[in-house]
Coordinates of C-alpha atoms in Angstrom, one line a residue:
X8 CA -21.3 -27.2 -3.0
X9 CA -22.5 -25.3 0.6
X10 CA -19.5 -22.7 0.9
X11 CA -18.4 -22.7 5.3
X12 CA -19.6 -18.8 5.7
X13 CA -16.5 -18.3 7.5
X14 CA -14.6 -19.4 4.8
X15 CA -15.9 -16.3 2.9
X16 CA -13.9 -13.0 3.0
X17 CA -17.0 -11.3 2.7
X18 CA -19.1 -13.4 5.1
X19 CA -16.1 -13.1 7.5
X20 CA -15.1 -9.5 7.7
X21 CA -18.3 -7.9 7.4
X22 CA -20.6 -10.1 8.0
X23 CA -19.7 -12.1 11.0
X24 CA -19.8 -8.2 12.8
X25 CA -22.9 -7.6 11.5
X26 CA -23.9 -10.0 13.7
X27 CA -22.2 -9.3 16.4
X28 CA -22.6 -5.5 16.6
X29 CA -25.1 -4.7 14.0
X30 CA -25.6 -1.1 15.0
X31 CA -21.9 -0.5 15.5
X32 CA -21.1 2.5 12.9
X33 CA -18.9 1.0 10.9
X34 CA -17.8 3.2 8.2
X35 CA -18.1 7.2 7.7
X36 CA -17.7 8.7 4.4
X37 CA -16.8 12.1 3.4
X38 CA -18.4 13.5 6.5
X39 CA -21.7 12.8 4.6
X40 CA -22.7 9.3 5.0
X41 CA -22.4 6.9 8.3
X42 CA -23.2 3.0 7.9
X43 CA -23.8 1.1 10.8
X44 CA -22.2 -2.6 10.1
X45 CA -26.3 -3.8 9.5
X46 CA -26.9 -0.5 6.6
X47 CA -23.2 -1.4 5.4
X48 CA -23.9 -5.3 4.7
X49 CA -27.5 -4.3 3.6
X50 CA -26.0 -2.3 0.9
X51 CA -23.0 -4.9 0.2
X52 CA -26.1 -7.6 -0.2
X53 CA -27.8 -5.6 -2.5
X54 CA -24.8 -4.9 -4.8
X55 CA -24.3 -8.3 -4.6
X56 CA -27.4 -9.6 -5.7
X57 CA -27.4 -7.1 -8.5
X58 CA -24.5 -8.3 -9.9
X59 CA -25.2 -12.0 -10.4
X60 CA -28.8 -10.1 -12.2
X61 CA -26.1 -9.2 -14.5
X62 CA -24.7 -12.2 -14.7
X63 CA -21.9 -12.2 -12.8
X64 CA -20.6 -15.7 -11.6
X65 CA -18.3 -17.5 -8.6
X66 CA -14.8 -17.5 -10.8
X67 CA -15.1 -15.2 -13.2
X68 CA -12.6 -12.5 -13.0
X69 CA -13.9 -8.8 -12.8
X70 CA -12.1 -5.6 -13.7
X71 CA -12.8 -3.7 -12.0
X72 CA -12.3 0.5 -11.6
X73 CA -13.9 2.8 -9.7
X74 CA -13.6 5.7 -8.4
X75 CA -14.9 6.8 -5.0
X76 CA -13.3 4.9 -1.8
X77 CA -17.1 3.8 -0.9
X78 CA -17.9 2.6 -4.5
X79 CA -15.0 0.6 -3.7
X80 CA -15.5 -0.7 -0.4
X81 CA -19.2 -1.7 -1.5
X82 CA -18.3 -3.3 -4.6
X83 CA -15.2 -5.4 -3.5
X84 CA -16.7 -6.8 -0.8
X85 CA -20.0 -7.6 -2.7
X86 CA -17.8 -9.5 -5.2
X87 CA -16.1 -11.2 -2.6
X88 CA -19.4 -12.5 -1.3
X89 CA -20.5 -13.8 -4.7
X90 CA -17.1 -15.4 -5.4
X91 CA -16.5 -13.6 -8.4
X92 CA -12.3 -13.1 -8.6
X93 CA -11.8 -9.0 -7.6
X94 CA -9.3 -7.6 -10.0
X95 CA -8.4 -4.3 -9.0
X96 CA -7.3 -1.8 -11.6
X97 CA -5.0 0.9 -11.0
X98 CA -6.6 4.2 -12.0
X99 CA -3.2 6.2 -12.5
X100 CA -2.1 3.6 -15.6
X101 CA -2.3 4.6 -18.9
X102 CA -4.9 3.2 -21.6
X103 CA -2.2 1.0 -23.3
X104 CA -1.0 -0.6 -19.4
X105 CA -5.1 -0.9 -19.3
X106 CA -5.2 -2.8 -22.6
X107 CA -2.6 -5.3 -21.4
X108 CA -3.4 -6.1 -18.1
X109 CA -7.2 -6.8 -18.7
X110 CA -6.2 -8.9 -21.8
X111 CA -3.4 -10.8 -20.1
X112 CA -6.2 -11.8 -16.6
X113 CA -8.4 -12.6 -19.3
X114 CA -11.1 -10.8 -17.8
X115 CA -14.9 -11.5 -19.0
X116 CA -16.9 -8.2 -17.1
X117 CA -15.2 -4.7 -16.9
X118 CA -17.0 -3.0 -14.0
X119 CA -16.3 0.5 -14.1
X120 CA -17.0 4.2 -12.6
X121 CA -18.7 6.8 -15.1
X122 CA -15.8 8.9 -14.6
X123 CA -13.9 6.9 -16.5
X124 CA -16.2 6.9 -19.3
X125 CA -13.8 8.3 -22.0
X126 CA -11.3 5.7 -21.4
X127 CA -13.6 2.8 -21.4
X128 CA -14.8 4.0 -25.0
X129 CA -11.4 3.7 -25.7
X130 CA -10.6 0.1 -24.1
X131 CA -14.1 -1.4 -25.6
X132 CA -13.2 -2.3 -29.2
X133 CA -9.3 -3.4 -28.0
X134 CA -11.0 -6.1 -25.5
X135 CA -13.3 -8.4 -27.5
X136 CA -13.3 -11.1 -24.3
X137 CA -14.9 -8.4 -22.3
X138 CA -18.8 -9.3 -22.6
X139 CA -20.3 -7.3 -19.8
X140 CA -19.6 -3.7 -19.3
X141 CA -21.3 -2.8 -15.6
X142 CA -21.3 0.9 -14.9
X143 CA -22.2 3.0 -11.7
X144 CA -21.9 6.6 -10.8
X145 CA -23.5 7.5 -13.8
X146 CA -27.2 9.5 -14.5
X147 CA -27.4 8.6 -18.3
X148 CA -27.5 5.4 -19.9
X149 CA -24.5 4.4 -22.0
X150 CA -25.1 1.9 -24.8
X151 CA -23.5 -1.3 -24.4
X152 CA -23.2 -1.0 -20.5
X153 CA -25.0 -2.2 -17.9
X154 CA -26.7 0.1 -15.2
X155 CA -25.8 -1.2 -11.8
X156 CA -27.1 1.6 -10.0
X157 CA -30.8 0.8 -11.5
X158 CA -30.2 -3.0 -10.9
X159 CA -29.1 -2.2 -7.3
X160 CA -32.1 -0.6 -6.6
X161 CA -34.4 -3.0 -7.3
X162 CA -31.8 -6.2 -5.7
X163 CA -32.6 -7.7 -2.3
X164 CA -30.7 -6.9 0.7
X165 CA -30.9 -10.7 1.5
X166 CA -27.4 -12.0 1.6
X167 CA -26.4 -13.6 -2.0
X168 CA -25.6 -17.4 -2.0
X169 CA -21.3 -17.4 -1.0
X170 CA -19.8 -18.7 -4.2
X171 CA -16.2 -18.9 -3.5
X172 CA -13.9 -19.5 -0.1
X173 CA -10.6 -21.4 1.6
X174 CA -8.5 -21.9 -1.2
X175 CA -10.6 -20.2 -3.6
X176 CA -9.3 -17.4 -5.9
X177 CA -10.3 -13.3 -4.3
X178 CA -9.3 -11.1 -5.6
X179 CA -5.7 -9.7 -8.2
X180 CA -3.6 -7.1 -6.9
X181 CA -1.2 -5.4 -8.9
X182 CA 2.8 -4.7 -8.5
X183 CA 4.2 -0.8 -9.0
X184 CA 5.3 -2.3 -12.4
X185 CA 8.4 -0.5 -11.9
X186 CA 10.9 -3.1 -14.1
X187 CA 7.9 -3.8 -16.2
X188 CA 4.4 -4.2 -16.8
X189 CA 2.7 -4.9 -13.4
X190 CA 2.0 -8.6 -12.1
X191 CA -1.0 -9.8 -11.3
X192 CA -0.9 -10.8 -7.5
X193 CA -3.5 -13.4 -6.7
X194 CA -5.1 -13.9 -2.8
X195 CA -7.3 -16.4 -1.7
X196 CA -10.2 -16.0 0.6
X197 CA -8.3 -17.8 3.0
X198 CA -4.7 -15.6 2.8
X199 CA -6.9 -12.5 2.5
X200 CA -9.0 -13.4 5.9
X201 CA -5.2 -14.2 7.4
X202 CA -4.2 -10.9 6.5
X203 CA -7.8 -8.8 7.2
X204 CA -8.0 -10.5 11.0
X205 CA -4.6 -11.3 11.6
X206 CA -3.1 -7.7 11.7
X207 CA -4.4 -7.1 15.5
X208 CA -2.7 -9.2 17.0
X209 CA 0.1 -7.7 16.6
X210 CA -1.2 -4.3 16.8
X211 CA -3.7 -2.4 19.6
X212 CA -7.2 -2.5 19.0
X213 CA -9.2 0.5 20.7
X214 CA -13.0 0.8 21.6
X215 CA -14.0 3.3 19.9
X216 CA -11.5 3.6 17.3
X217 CA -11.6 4.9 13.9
X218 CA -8.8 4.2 11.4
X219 CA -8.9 6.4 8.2
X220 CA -7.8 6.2 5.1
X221 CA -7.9 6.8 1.0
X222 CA -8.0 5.5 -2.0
X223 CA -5.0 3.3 -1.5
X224 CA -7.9 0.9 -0.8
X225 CA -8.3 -0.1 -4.8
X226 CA -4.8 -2.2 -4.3
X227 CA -3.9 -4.0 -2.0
X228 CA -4.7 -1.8 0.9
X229 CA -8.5 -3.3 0.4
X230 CA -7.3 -6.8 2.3
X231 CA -4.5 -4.7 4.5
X232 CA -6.5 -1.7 5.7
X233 CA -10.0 -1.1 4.9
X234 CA -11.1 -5.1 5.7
X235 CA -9.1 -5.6 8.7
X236 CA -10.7 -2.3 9.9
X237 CA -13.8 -3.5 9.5
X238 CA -13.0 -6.7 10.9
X239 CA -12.0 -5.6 13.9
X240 CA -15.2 -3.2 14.4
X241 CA -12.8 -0.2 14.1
X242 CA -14.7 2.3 12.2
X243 CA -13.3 3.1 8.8
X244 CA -13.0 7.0 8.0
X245 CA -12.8 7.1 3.8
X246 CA -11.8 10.3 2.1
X247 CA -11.1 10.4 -1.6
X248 CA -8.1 11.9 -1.3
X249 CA -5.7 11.3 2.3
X250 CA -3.3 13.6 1.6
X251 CA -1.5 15.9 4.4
X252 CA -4.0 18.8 3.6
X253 CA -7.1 16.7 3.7
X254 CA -5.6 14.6 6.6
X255 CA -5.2 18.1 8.5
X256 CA -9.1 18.3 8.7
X257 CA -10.0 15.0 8.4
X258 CA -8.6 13.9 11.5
X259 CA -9.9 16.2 14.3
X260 CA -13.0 15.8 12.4
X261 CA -13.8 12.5 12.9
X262 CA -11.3 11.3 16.0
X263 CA -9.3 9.2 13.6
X264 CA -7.0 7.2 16.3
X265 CA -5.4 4.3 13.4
X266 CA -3.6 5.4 10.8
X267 CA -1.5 3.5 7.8
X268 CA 0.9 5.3 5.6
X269 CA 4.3 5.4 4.1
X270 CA 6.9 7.4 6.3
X271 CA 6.8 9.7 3.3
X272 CA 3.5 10.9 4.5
X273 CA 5.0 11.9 7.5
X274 CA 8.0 13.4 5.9
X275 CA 5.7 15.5 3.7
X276 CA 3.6 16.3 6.4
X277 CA 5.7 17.3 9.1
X278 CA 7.8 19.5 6.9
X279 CA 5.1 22.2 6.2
X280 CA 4.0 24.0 9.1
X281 CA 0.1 24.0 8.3
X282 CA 0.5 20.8 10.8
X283 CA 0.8 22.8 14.0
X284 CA -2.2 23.9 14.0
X285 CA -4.0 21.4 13.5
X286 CA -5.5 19.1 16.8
X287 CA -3.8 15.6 16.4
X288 CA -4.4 14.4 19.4
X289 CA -7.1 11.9 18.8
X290 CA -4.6 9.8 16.9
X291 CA -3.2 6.9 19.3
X292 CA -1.5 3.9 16.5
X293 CA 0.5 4.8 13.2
X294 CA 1.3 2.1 11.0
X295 CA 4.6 2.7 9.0
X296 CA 5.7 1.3 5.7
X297 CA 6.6 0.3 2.2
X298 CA 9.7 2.3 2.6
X299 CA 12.5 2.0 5.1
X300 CA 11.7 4.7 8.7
X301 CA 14.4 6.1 9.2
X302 CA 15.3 6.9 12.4
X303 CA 15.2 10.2 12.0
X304 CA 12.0 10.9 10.8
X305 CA 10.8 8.8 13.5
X306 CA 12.5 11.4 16.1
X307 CA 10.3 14.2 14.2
X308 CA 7.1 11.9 14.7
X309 CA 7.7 11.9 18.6
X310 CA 8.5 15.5 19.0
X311 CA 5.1 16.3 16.9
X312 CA 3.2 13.4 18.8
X313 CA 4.3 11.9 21.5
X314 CA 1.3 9.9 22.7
X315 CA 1.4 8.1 19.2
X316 CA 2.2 4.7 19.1
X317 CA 4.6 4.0 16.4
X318 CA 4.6 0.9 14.6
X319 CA 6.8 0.0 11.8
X320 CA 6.2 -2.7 9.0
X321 CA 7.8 -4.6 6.3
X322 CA 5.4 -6.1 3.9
X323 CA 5.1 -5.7 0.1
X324 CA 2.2 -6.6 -2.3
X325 CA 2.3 -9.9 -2.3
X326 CA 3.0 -10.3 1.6
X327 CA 1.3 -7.3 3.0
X328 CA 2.3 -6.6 7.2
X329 CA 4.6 -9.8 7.4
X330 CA 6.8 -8.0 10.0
X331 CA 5.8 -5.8 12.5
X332 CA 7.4 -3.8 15.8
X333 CA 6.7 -1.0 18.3
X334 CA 9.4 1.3 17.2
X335 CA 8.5 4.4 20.2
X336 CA 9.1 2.3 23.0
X337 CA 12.9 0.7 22.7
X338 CA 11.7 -2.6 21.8
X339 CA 13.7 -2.7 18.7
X340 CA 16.5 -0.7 17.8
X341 CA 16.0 2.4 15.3
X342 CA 17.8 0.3 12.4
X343 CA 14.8 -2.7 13.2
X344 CA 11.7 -3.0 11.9
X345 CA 10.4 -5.5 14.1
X346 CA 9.3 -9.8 14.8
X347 CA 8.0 -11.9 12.0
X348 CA 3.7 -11.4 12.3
X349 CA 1.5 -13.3 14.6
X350 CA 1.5 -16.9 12.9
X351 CA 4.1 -16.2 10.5
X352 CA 8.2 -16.8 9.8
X353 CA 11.0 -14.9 8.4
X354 CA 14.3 -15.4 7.9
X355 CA 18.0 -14.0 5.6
X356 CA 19.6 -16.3 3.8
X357 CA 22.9 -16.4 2.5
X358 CA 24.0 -17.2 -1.1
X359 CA 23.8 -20.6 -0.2
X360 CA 20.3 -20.8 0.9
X361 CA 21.7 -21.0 4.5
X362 CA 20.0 -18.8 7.4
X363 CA 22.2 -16.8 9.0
X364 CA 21.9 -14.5 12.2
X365 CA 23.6 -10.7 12.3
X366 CA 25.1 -10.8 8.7
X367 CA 24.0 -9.1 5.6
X368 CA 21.5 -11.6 3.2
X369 CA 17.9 -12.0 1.1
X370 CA 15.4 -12.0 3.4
X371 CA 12.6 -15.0 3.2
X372 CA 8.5 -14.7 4.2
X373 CA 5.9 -17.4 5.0
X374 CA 2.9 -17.4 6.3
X375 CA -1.1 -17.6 5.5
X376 CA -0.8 -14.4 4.5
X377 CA 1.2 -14.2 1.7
X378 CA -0.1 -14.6 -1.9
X379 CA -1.2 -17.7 -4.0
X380 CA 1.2 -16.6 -6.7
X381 CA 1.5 -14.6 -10.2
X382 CA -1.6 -15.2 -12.4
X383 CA -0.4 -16.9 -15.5
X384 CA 3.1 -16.6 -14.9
X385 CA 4.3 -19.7 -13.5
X386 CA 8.4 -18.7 -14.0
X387 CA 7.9 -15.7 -12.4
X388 CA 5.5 -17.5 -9.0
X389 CA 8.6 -20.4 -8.9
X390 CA 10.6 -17.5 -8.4
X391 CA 9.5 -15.8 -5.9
X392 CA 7.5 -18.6 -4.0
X393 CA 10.3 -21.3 -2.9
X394 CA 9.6 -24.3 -0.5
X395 CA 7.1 -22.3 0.8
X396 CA 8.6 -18.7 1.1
X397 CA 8.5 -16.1 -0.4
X398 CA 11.4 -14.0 -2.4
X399 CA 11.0 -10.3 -2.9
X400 CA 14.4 -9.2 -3.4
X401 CA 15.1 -7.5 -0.8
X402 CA 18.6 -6.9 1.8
X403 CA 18.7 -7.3 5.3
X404 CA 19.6 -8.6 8.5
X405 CA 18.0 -10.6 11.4
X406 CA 19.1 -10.9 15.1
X407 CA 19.4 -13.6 17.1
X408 CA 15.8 -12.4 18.9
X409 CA 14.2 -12.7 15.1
X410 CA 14.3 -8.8 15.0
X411 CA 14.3 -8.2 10.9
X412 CA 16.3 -5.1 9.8
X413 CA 15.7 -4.1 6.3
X414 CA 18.4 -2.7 3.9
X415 CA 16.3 -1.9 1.0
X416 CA 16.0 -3.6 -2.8
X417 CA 19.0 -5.6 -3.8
X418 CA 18.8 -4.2 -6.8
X419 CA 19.7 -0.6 -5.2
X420 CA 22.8 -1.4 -3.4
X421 CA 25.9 0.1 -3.9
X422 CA 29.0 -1.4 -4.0
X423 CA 32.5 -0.1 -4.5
X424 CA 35.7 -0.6 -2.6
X425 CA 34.9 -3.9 -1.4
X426 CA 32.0 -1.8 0.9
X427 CA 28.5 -2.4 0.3
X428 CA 26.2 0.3 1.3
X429 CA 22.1 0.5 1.2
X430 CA 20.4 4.1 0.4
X431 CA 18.9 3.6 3.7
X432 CA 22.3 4.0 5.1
X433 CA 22.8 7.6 3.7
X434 CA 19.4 8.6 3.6
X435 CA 19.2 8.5 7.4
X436 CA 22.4 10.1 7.9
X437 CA 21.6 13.5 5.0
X438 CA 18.0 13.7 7.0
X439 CA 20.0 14.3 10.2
X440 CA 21.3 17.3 8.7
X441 CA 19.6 20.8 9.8
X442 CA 17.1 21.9 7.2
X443 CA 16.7 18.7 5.5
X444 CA 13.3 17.7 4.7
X445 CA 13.7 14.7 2.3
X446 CA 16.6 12.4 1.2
X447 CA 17.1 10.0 -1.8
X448 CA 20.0 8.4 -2.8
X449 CA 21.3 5.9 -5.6
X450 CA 24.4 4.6 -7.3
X451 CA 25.0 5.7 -11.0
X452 CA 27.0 3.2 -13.3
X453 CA 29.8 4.0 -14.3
X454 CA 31.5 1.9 -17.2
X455 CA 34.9 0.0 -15.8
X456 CA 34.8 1.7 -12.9
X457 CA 33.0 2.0 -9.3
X458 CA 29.5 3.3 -9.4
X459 CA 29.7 7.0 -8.1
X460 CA 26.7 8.0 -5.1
X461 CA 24.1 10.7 -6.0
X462 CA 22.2 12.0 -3.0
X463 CA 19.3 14.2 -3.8
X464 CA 17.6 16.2 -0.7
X465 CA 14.6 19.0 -0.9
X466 CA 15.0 21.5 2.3
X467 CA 12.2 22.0 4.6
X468 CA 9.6 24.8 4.1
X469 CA 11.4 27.9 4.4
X470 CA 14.9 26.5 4.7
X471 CA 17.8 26.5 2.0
X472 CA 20.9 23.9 1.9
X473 CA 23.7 24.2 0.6
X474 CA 25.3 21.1 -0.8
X475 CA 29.1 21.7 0.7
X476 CA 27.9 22.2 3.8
X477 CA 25.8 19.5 3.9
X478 CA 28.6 17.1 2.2
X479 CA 31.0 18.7 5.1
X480 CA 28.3 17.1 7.3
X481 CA 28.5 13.9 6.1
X482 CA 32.4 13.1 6.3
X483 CA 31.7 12.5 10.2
X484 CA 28.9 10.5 9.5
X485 CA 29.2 8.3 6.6
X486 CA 32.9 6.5 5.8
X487 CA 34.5 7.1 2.9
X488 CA 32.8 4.9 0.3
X489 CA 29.1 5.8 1.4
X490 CA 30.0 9.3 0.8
X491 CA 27.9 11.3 -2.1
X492 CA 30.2 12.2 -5.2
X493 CA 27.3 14.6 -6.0
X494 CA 24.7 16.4 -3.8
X495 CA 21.6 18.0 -5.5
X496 CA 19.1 20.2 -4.0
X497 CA 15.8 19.8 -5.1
X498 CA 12.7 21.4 -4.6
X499 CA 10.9 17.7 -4.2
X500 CA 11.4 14.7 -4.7
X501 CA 9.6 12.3 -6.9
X502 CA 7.4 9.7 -6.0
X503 CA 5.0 6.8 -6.6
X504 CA 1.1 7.7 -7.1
X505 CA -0.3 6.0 -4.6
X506 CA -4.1 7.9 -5.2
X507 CA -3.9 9.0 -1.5
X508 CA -3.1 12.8 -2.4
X509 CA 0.3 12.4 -0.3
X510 CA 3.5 11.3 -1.0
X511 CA 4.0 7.7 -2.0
X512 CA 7.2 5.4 -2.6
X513 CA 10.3 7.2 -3.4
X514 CA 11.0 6.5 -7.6
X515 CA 14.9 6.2 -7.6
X516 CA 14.4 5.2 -11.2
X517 CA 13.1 8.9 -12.0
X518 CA 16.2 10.5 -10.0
X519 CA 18.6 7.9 -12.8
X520 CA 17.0 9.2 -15.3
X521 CA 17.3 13.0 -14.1
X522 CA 20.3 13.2 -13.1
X523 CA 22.1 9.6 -14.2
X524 CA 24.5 11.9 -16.5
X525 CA 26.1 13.3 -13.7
X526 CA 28.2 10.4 -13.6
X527 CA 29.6 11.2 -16.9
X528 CA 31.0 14.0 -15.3
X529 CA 33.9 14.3 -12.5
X530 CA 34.0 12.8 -9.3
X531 CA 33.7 16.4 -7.5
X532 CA 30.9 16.9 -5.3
X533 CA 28.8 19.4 -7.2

């Protein structure tokens, strides 16, 4: 069967503007190599060919770990020409997670970085259905593995016959796994090309342009930042690690203008004062999510850069970007996040299933961008896919204009007095406070009785808090049942390893677990 090129993730995002600009740069790495989109597809073709010389096929499902944020753009994308199904493993798991996931995708070729060597010795005799072992990066030969490097080498730079597209199975993408062990997301080429192109129209595209980024590209940020990048003939800036040191130097550097990160980032950034010195002024579009914005971080952003174009977005792994908004100009009020993306829906329901405008409810996602399902979990896909939307658990709102506001996890609300209050709520309010760098806040159980509020807040550099004050603070902010029973000050606080080198997703799960027996204790404010 003759696969429609532009049915081909591969074909499509790289490709397609090859020929159209083929000596465009299209991606700079480590301030040591630049690619023009003809070199980049060159080398994609040859990768390509040298894995079907290993045998690689259209279907088969590929584990696949590496290490540096070229290896990965390369290798992804030369799978996704070839058709074989990308399944992108999580470097920051453990060997056991490993074990599982690879066993339960029923992956046939492991292709893998040599840094990870060790591990892989470990993994081979625990997955017999693993038959080819492909390893790059590496100057020595291991036994049992395949050299890609030396088959690259000798492959054609011709393009490789497309072996997958529409409907067809891309690539696996994995959840944070933070109830469990993580779920396999599955794309298609066609939702992954929705996401990859779609993204601009609903966001600025400049000439000249250069969006950077880090190794948040092994998940999902492959389809949500690095291809749609590309795509778009925005030049993609890869470092190995993004973080708020690296992105100090990075961006005057290179004239990075697009950016994607959690607010986090930001927070982290903006709260040690090695940012201002540094020349930011190249940067014209920030992308903002995977955790609420609060409004007043976003004031911080403005008075640090005010010629930066803020945009917020709600999305989550298996609907990456699915609502977007331009949160510096007053189009949508600080507590939105923006409209439903360019060709897409969303809605709150109530507990009947009933949309509803301006009250409190599940929010719902559709659109050609959101994911094909769970891989071998049909309960869990029923779930969350239903009558064509998606589920992800999350609170919010949605005015009569289809502005979304977003609460936060369902699971994370607190409820006592008949009130029910998001961490959002009180997050924004304790980063208001003078001196406050971070905020986190969660509801401890409490057996026969109302759950009790922990807020947790780490000062800014060379600041101290004091929790009375800051709980004095908070009486004219917050009413009475979204008030912390107990305010701890922290030097940091935890979060999600997202590779980048910065701060990812606040884990509330870790502050239950540190400080969950304060709720054993009395209702004073300590």
């Amino acid at each position: 069967m003759t696969i429609p090129h532009f049915s081909n993730f591969g074909y499509a995002v790289l490709s397609a503007q090859r020929n159209r600009s083929p000596h465009r740069l299209a991606l700079s790495y480590r301030s040591t190599r630049s690619l023009t989109y003809a070199e980049l597809d060159s080398r994609v073709n040859r990768t390509g060919n040298a894995l079907l010389g290993a045998g690689v096929r259209p279907g088969e499902r590929v584990a696949t770990l590496l290490d540096s944020t070229l290896s990965v753009a390369e290798n992804y994308l030369a799978q996704t020409k070839l058709g074989s199904v990308v399944c992108a493993l999580n470097p920051y798991w453990d060997a056991a997670t490993f074990e599982k996931i690879v066993t339960r995708i029923e992956a046939t070729t492991f292709l893998y970085d040599a840094k990870f060597d060790d591990l892989v010795g470990r993994l081979r005799p625990r997955l017999p259905q693993v038959t080819k072992w492909l390893r790059t990066g590496g100057s020595h030969v291991v036994p049992g593995s395949i050299d890609l490097d030396e088959l690259t080498t000798r492959a054609s730079d011709e393009e490789p016959p497309l072996g997958a597209g529409g409907d067809d199975p891309l690539a696996l993408f994995f959840t944070s796994g933070t109830t469990g062990l993580p779920k396999a997301v599955q794309y298609t080429h066609a939702s992954g090309i929705a996401i990859a192109q779609g993204l601009w129209s609903d966001v600025p595209v400049l000439r000249h342009a250069a969006l950077g980024t880090g190794p948040i590209i092994w998940g999902v940020g492959f389809i949500a930042v690095a291809a749609p990048a590309l795509a778009a003939g925005i030049r993609l800036v890869l470092e190995d690690d993004f973080g708020p040191a690296q992105f100090l130097e990075t961006v005057p550097r290179e004239g990075i203008t697009h950016i994607s990160v959690t607010p986090s980032f930001f927070a982290e950034l903006l709260s040690n004062p090695d940012h201002e010195a540094a020349d930011l002024s190249s940067l014209r579009v920030a992308m903002l999510g995977g955790e609420p914005l609060l409004s007043s971080l976003q004031e911080r952003i403005a008075r640090r850069l005010p010629n930066l174009e803020l945009y917020g977005y709600y999305g989550q792994t298996e609907a990456p970007y699915s609502v977007i908004g331009r949160r510096d100009n007053a189009s949508v009020s600080d507590s939105a996040v923006g409209w439903a993306r360019f060709g897409g829906a969303v809605r709150v329901v109530d507990s009947t299933g009933a949309s509803v405008i301006d009250t409190l409810g599940e929010i719902q996602i559709s659109g050609p961008h959101v994911m094909a399902g769970y891989f071998q979990q049909p309960e869990a896909t029923a779930d969350a896919l239903r009558d064509g939307w998606f589920v992800g658990g999350d609170v919010g709102s949605i005015d009569a204009e289809g502005r979304l506001t977003v609460l936060g996890r369902r699971t994370d609300s607190i409820e006592r007095g008949g009130v029910l209050t998001l961490p959002a709520q009180i997050e924004d309010a304790a980063s208001r406070v003078d001196g406050v760098a971070e905020a986190g806040a969660i509801g401890l159980p409490v057996p026969g009785a109302d759950p009790q509020i922990l807020l947790v807040l780490s000062p800014e550099h060379g600041c101290e808090l004091d929790s009375r004050a800051v709980a004095d603070r908070l009486v004219d902010t917050l009413p009475a049942p979204s008030r912390p029973d107990h305010i701890v000050i922290v030097d940091s606080l935890p979060h999600a390893n997202d590779g980048s080198g910065g701060q990812g997703k606040l884990l509330r799960r870790v502050l239950v677990e540190r400080f969950g027996h304060l709720a054993t204790s009395s209702t004073e404010r300590s």
